[in-house]
PDB file of C-alpha atoms in Angstrom:
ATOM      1  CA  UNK W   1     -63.739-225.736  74.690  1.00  0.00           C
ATOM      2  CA  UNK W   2     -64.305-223.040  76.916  1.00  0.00           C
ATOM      3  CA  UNK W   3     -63.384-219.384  75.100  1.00  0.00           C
ATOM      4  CA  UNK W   4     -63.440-217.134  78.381  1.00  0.00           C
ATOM      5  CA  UNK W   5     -63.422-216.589  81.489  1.00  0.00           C
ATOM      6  CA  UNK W   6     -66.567-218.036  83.817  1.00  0.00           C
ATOM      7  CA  UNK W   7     -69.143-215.305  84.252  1.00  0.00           C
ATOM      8  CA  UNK W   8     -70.803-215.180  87.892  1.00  0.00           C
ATOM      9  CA  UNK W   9     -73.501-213.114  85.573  1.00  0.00           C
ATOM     10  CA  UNK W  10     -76.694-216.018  86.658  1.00  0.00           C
ATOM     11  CA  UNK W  11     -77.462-217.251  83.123  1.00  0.00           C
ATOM     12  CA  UNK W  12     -80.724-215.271  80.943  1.00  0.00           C
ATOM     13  CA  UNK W  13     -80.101-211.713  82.873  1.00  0.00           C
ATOM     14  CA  UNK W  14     -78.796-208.958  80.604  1.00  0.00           C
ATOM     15  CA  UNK W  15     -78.141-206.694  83.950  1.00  0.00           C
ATOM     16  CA  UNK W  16     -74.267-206.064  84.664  1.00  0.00           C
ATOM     17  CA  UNK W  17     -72.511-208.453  87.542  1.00  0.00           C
ATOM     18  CA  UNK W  18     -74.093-208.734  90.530  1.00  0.00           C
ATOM     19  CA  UNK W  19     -77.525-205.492  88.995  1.00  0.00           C
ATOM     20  CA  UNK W  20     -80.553-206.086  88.119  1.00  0.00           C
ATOM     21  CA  UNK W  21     -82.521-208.089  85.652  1.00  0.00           C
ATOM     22  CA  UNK W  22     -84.136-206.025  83.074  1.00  0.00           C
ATOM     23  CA  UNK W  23     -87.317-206.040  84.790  1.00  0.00           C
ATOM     24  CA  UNK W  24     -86.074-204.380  87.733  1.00  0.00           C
ATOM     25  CA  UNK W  25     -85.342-201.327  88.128  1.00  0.00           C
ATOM     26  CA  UNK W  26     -81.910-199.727  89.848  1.00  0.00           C
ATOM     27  CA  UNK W  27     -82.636-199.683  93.983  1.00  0.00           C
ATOM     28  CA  UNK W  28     -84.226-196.394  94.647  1.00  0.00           C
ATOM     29  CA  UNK W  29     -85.466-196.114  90.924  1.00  0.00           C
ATOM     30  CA  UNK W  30     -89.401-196.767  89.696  1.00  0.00           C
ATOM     31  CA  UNK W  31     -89.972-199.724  87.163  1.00  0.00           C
ATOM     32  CA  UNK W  32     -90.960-198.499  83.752  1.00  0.00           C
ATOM     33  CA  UNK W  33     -94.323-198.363  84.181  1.00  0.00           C
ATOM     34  CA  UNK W  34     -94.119-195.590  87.086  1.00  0.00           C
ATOM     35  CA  UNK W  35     -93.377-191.948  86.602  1.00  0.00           C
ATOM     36  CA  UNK W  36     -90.733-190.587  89.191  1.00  0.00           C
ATOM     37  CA  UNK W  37     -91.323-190.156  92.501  1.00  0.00           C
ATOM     38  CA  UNK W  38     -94.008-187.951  93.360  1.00  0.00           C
ATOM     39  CA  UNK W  39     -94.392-187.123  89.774  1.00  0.00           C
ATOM     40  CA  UNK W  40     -98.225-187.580  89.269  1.00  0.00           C
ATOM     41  CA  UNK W  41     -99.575-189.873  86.072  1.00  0.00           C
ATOM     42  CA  UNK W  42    -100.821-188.045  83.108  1.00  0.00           C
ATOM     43  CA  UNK W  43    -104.267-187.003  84.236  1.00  0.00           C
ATOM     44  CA  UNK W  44    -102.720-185.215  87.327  1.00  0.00           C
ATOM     45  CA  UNK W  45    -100.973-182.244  87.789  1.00  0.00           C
ATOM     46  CA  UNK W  46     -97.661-181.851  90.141  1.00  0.00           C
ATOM     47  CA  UNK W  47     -98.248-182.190  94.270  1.00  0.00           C
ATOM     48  CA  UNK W  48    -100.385-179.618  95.202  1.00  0.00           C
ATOM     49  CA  UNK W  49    -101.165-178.545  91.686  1.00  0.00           C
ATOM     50  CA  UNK W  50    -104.988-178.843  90.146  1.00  0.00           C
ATOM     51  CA  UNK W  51    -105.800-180.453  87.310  1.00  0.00           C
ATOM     52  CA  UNK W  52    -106.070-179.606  83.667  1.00  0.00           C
ATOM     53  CA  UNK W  53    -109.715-178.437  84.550  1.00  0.00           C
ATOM     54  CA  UNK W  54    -108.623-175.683  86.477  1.00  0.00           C
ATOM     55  CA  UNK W  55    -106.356-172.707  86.326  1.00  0.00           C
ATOM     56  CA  UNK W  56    -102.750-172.506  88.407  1.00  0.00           C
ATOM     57  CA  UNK W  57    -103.383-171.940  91.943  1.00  0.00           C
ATOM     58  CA  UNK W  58    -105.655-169.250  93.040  1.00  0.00           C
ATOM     59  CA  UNK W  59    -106.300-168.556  89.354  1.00  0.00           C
ATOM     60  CA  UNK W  60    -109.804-168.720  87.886  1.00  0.00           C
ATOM     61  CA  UNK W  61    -110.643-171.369  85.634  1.00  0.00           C
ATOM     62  CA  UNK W  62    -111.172-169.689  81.824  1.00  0.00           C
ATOM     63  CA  UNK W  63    -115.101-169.325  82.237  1.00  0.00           C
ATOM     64  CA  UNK W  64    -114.661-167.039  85.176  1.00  0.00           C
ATOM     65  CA  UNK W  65    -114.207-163.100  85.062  1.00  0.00           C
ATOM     66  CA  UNK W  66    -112.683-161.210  86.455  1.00  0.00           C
ATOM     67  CA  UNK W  67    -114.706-159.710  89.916  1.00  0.00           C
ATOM     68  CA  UNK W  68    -116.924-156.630  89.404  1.00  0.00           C
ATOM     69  CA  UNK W  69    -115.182-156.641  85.730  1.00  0.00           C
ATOM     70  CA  UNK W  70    -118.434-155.841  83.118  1.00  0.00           C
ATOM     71  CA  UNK W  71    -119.421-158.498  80.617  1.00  0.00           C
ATOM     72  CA  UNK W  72    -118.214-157.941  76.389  1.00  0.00           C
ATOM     73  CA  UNK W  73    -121.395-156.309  75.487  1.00  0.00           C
ATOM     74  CA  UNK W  74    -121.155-153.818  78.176  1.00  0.00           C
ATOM     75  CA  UNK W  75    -118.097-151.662  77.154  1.00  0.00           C
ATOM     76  CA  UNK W  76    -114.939-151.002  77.828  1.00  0.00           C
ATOM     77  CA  UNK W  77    -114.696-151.873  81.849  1.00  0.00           C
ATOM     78  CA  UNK W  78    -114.496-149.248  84.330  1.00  0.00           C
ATOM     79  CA  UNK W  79    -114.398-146.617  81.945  1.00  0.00           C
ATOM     80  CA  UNK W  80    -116.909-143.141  82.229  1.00  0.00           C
ATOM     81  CA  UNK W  81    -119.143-142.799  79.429  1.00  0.00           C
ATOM     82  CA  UNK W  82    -120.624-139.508  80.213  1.00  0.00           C
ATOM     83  CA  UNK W  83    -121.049-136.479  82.607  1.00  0.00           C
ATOM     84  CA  UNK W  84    -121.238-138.858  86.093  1.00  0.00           C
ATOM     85  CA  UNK W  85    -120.410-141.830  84.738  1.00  0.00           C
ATOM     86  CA  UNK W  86    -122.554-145.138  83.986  1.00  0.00           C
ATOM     87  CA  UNK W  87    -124.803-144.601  87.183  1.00  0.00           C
ATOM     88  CA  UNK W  88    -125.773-141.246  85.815  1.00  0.00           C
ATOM     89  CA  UNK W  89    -126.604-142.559  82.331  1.00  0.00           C
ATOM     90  CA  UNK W  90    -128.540-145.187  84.189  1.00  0.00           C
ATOM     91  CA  UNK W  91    -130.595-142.897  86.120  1.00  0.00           C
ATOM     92  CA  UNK W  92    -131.439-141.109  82.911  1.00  0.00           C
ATOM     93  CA  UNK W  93    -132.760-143.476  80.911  1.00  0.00           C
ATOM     94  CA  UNK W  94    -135.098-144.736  83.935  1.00  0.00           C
ATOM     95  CA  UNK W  95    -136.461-141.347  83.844  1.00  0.00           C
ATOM     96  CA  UNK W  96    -137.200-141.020  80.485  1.00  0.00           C
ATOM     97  CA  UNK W  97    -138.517-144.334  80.508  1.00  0.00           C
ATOM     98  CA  UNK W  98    -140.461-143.705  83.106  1.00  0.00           C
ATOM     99  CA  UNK W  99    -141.825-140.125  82.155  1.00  0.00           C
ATOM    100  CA  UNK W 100    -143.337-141.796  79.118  1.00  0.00           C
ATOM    101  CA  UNK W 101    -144.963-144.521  80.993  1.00  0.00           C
ATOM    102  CA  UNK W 102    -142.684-147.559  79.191  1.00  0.00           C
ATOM    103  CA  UNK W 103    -141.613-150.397  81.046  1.00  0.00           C
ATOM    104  CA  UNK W 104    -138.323-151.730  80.955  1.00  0.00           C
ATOM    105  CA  UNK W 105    -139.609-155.392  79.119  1.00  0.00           C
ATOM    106  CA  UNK W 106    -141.483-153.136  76.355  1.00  0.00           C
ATOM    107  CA  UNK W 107    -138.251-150.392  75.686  1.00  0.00           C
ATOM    108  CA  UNK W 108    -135.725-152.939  75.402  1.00  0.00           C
ATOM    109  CA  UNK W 109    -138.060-155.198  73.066  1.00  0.00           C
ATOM    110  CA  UNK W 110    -138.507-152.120  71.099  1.00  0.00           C
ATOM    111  CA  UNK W 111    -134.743-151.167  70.817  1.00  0.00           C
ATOM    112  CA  UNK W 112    -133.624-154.285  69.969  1.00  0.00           C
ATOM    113  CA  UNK W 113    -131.611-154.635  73.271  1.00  0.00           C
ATOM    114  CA  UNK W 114    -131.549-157.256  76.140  1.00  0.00           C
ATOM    115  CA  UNK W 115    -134.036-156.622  78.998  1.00  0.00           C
ATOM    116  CA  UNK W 116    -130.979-157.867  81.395  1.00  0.00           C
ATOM    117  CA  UNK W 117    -129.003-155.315  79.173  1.00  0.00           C
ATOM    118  CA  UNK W 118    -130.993-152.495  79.674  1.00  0.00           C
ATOM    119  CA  UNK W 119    -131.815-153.385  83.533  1.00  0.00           C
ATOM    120  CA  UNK W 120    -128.142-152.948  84.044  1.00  0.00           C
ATOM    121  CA  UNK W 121    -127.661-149.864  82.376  1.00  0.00           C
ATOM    122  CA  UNK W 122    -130.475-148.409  84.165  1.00  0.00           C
ATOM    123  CA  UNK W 123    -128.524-149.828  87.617  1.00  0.00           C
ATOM    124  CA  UNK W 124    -125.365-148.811  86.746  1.00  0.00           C
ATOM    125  CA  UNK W 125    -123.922-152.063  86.446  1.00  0.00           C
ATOM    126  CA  UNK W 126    -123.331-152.031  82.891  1.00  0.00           C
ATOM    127  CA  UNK W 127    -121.251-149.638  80.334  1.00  0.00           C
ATOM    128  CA  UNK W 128    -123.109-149.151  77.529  1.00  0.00           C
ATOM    129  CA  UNK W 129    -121.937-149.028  73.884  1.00  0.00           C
ATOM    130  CA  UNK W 130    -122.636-146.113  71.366  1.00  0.00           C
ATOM    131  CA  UNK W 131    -125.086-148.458  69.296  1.00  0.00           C
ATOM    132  CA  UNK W 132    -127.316-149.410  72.663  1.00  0.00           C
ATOM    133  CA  UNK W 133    -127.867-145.672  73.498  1.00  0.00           C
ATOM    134  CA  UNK W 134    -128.547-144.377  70.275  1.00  0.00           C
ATOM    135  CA  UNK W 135    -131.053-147.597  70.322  1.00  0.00           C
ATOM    136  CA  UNK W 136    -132.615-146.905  73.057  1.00  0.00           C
ATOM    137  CA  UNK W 137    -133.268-142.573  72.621  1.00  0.00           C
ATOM    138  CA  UNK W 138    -134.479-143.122  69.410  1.00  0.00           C
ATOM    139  CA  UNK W 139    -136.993-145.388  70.565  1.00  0.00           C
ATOM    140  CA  UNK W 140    -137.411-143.053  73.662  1.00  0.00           C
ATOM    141  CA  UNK W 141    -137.498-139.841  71.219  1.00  0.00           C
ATOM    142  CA  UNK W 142    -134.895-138.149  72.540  1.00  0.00           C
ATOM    143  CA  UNK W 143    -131.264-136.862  71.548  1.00  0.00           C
ATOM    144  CA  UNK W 144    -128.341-139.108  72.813  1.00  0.00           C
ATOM    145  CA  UNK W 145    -127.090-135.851  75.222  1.00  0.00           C
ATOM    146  CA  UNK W 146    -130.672-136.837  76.980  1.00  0.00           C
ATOM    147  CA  UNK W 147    -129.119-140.062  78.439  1.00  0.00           C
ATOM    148  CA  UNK W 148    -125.133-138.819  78.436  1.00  0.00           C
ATOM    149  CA  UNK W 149    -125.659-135.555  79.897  1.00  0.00           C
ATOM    150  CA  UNK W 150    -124.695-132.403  78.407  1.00  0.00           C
ATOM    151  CA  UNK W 151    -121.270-130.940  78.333  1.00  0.00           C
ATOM    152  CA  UNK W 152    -119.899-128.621  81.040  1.00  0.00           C
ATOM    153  CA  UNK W 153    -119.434-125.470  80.257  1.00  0.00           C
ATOM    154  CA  UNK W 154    -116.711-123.680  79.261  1.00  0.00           C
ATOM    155  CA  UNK W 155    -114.210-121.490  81.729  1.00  0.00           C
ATOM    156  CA  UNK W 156    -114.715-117.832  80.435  1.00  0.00           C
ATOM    157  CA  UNK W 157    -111.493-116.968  81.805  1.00  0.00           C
ATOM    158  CA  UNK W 158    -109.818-119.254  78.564  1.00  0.00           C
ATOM    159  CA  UNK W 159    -109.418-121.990  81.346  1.00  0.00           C
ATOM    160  CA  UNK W 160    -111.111-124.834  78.976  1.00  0.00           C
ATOM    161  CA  UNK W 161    -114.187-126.666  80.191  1.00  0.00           C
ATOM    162  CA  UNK W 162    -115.292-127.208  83.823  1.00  0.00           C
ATOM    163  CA  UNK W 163    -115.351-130.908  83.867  1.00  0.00           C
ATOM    164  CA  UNK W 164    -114.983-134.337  81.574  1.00  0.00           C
ATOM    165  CA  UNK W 165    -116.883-134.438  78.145  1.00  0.00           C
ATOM    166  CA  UNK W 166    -119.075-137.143  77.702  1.00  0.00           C
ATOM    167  CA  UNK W 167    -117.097-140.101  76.079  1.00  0.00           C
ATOM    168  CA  UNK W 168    -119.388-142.998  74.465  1.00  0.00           C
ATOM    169  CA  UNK W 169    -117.368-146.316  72.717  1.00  0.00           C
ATOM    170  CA  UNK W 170    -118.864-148.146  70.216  1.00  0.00           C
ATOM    171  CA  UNK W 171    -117.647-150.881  68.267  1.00  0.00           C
ATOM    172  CA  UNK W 172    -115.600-148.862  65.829  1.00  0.00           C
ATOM    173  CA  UNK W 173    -116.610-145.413  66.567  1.00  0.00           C
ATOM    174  CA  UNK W 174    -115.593-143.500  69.607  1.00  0.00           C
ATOM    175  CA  UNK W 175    -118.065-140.144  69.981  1.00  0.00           C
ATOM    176  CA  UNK W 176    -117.080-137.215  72.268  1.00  0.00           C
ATOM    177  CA  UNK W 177    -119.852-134.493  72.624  1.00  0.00           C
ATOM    178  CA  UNK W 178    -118.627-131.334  72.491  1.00  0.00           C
ATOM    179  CA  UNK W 179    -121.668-129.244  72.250  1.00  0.00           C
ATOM    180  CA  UNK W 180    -125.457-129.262  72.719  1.00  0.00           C
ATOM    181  CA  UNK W 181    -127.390-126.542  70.608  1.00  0.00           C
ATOM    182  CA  UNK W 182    -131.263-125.697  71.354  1.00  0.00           C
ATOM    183  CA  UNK W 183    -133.050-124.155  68.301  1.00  0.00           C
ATOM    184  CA  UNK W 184    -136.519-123.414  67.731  1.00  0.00           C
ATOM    185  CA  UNK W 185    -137.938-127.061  67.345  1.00  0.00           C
ATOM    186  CA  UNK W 186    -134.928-128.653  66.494  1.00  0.00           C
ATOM    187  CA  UNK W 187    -131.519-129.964  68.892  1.00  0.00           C
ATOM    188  CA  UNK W 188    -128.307-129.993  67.511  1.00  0.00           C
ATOM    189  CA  UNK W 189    -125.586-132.101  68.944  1.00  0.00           C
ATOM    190  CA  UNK W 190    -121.688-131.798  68.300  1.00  0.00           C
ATOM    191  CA  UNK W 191    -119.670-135.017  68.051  1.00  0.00           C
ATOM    192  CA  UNK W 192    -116.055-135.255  67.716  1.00  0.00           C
ATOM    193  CA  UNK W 193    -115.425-138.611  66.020  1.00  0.00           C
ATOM    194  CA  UNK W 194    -112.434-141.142  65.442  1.00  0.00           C
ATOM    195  CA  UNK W 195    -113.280-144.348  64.208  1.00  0.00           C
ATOM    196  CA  UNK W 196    -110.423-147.067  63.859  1.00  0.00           C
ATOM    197  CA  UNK W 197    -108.886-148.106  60.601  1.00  0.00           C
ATOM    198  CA  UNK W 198    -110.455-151.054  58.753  1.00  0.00           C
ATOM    199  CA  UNK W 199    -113.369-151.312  61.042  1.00  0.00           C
ATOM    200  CA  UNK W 200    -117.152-150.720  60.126  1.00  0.00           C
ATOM    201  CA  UNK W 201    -120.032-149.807  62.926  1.00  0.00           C
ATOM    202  CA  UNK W 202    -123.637-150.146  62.010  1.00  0.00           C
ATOM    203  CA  UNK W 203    -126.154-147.717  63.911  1.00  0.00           C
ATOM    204  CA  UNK W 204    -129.709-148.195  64.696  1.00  0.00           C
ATOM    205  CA  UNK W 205    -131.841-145.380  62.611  1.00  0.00           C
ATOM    206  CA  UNK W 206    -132.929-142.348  65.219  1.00  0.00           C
ATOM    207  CA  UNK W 207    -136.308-141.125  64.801  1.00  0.00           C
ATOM    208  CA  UNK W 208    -137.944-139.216  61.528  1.00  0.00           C
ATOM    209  CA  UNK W 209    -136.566-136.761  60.420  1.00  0.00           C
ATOM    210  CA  UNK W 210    -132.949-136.800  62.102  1.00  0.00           C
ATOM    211  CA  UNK W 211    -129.983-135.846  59.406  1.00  0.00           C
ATOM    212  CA  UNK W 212    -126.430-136.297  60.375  1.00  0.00           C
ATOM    213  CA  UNK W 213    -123.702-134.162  58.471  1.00  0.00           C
ATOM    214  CA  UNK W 214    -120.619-134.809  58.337  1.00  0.00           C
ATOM    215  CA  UNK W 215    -116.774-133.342  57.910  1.00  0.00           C
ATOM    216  CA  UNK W 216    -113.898-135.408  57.654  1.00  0.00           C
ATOM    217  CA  UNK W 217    -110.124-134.025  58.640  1.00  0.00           C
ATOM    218  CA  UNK W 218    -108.160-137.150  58.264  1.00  0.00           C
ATOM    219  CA  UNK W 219    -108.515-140.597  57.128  1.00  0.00           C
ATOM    220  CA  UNK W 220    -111.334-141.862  54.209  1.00  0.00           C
ATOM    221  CA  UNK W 221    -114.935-141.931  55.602  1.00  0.00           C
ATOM    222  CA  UNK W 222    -117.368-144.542  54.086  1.00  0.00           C
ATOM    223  CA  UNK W 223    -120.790-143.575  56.055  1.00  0.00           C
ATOM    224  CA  UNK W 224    -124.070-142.929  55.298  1.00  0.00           C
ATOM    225  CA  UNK W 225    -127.714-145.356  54.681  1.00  0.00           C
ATOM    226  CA  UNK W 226    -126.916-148.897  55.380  1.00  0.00           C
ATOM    227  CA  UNK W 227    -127.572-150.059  51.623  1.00  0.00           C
ATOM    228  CA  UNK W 228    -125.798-146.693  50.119  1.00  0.00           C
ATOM    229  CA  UNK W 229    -123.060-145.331  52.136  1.00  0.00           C
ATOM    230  CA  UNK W 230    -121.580-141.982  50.806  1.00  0.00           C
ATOM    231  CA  UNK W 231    -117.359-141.431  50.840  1.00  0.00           C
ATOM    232  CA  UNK W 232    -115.419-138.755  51.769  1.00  0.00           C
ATOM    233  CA  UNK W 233    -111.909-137.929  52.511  1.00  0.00           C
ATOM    234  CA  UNK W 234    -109.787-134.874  54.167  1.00  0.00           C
ATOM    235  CA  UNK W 235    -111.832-131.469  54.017  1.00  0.00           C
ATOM    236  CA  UNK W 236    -114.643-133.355  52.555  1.00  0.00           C
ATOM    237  CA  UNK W 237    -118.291-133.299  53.888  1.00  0.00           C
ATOM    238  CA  UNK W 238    -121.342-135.582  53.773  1.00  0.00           C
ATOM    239  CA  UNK W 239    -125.049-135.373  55.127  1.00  0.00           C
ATOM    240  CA  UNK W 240    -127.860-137.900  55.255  1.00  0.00           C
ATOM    241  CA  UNK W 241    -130.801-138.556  56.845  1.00  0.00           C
ATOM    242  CA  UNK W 242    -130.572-141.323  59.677  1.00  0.00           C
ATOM    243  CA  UNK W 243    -134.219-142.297  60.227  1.00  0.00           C
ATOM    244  CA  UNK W 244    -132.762-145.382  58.052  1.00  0.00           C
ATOM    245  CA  UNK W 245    -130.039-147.882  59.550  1.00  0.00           C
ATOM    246  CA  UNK W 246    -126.535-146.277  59.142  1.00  0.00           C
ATOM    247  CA  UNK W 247    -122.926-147.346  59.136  1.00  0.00           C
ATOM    248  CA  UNK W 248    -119.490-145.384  59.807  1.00  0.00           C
ATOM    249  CA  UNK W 249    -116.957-147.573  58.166  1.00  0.00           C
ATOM    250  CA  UNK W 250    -112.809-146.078  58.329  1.00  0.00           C
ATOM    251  CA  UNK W 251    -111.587-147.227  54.641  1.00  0.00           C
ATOM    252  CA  UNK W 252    -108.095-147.833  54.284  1.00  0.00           C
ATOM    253  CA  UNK W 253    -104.880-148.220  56.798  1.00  0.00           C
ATOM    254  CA  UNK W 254    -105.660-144.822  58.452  1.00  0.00           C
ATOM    255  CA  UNK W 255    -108.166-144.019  61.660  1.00  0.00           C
ATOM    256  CA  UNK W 256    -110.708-141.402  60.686  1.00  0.00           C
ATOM    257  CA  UNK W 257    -110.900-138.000  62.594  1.00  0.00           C
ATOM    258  CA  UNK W 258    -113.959-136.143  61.630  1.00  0.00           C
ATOM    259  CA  UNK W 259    -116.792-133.973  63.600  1.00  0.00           C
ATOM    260  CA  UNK W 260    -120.430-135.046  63.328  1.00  0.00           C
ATOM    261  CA  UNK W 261    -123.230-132.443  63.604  1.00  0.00           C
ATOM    262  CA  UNK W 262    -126.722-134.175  64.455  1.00  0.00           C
ATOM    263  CA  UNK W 263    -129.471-132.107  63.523  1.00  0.00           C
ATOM    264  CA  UNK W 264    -132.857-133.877  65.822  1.00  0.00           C
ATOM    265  CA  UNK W 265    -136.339-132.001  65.134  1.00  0.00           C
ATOM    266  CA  UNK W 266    -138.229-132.323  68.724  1.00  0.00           C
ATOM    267  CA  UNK W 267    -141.293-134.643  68.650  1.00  0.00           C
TER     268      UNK W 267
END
């Protein structure tokens, strides 16, 4: 007996009256299989888009720089590191260099620095750190203020200095030279440090004889030999000699503020 009405539904098709079986899609609409219209499959990007290898539109792709922009080992970008800038350091050490009859391949083997490192330094092209010049004027002989420049001089009028002080980064130490001092034989320089909390620097060792003292205002100093650093905290003082490897290490959740007196005896 029959229990209801007669369906015109065609028998087998799940679709409503007069729609669809399931294996077609609504007019206008893309089977299963297809994404939307215009909607790329999953190893495209939207119309107009690039692919996953490459950044949005007009964006770099992740292995390119930034133009002109320095590479990691060459300092914090666009940034002077002494009295006229990177091109002034640059021109410095090629003098040295040159006055002592080194080529570039033998200096950087002997400082322990890239030859395309020092090649840019010496063009300009690169900022160097703290640890690269100290590298590279202890191998040449020579105080660091040889390669930074000296500061200006100071307004006797109570105006301040003349010009910038010489700035120099390093990985956790930042060094501002306030003062040069010539003595009979020896070269003094005056550094105004701040190295950041919980970080730890390691220097190359200068040449024989060099001492380093130091007096800490603020923060907890760990610094000294590599193998045997010394510690000191506010209105404390250390000294060692750094003809050995040397580290500056801030200990603790504060930044250190200290001065740094380099005592060099002239070769």
């Amino acid at each position: 007996m029959d229990s209801g009405a007669q369906s015109p539904r065609p028998a087998g098709e799940t679709g409503t009256p007069d729609g669809p079986a399931t294996d077609v899609g609504a007019p206008g609409k893309p089977t299963a299989d297809t994404g939307a219209p215009d909607k790329p499959t999953e190893d495209g990007g939207t119309s107009d888009r690039p692919t996953g290898d490459g950044g949005t539109p007009d964006r770099p792709a992740p292995d390119t720089g930034a133009p002109g922009r320095p590479t990691e080992d060459s300092g914090t970008p666009g940034r002077p590191t002494g009295e006229g800038g990177t091109p002034g350091i640059g021109r410095r050490i090629r003098g040295l260099r040159e006055e002592r009859g080194i080529s570039l391949s033998a200096l950087a083997r002997a400082a322990g620095v890239g030859k395309a490192t020092l090649s840019g330094l010496e063009n300009g092209t690169r900022n160097p750190t703290l640890e690269t010049l100290w590298a590279i004027t202890a191998e040449l002989g020579v105080p660091l203020a040889m390669a930074v420049g000296t500061p200006p001089p100071v307004d006797a009028g109570g105006g301040g200095r003349t010009g910038g002080i010489p700035v120099v980064p390093g990985t956790a130490v930042e060094g501002t030279l306030l003062q040069v001092f010539e003595d009979e034989g020896v070269t003094y320089e005056l550094y105004r440090l701040v190295i950041r909390a919980g970080t730890t620097q390691v220097s190359p060792a200068h040449h024989e004889g060099v001492t380093e003292h130091v007096t800490v205002f603020a923060g907890t100093l760990g610094a000294g030999p590599a193998g045997a650093p010394l510690r000191a905290g506010p209105g404390e003082h250390i000294s060692w000699r750094s003809d050995v490897p040397h580290s500056y290490a801030a200990l603790g959740d504060l930044d250190v503020h200290a001065s740094l007196l380099i005592r060099y005896p002239r070769r």
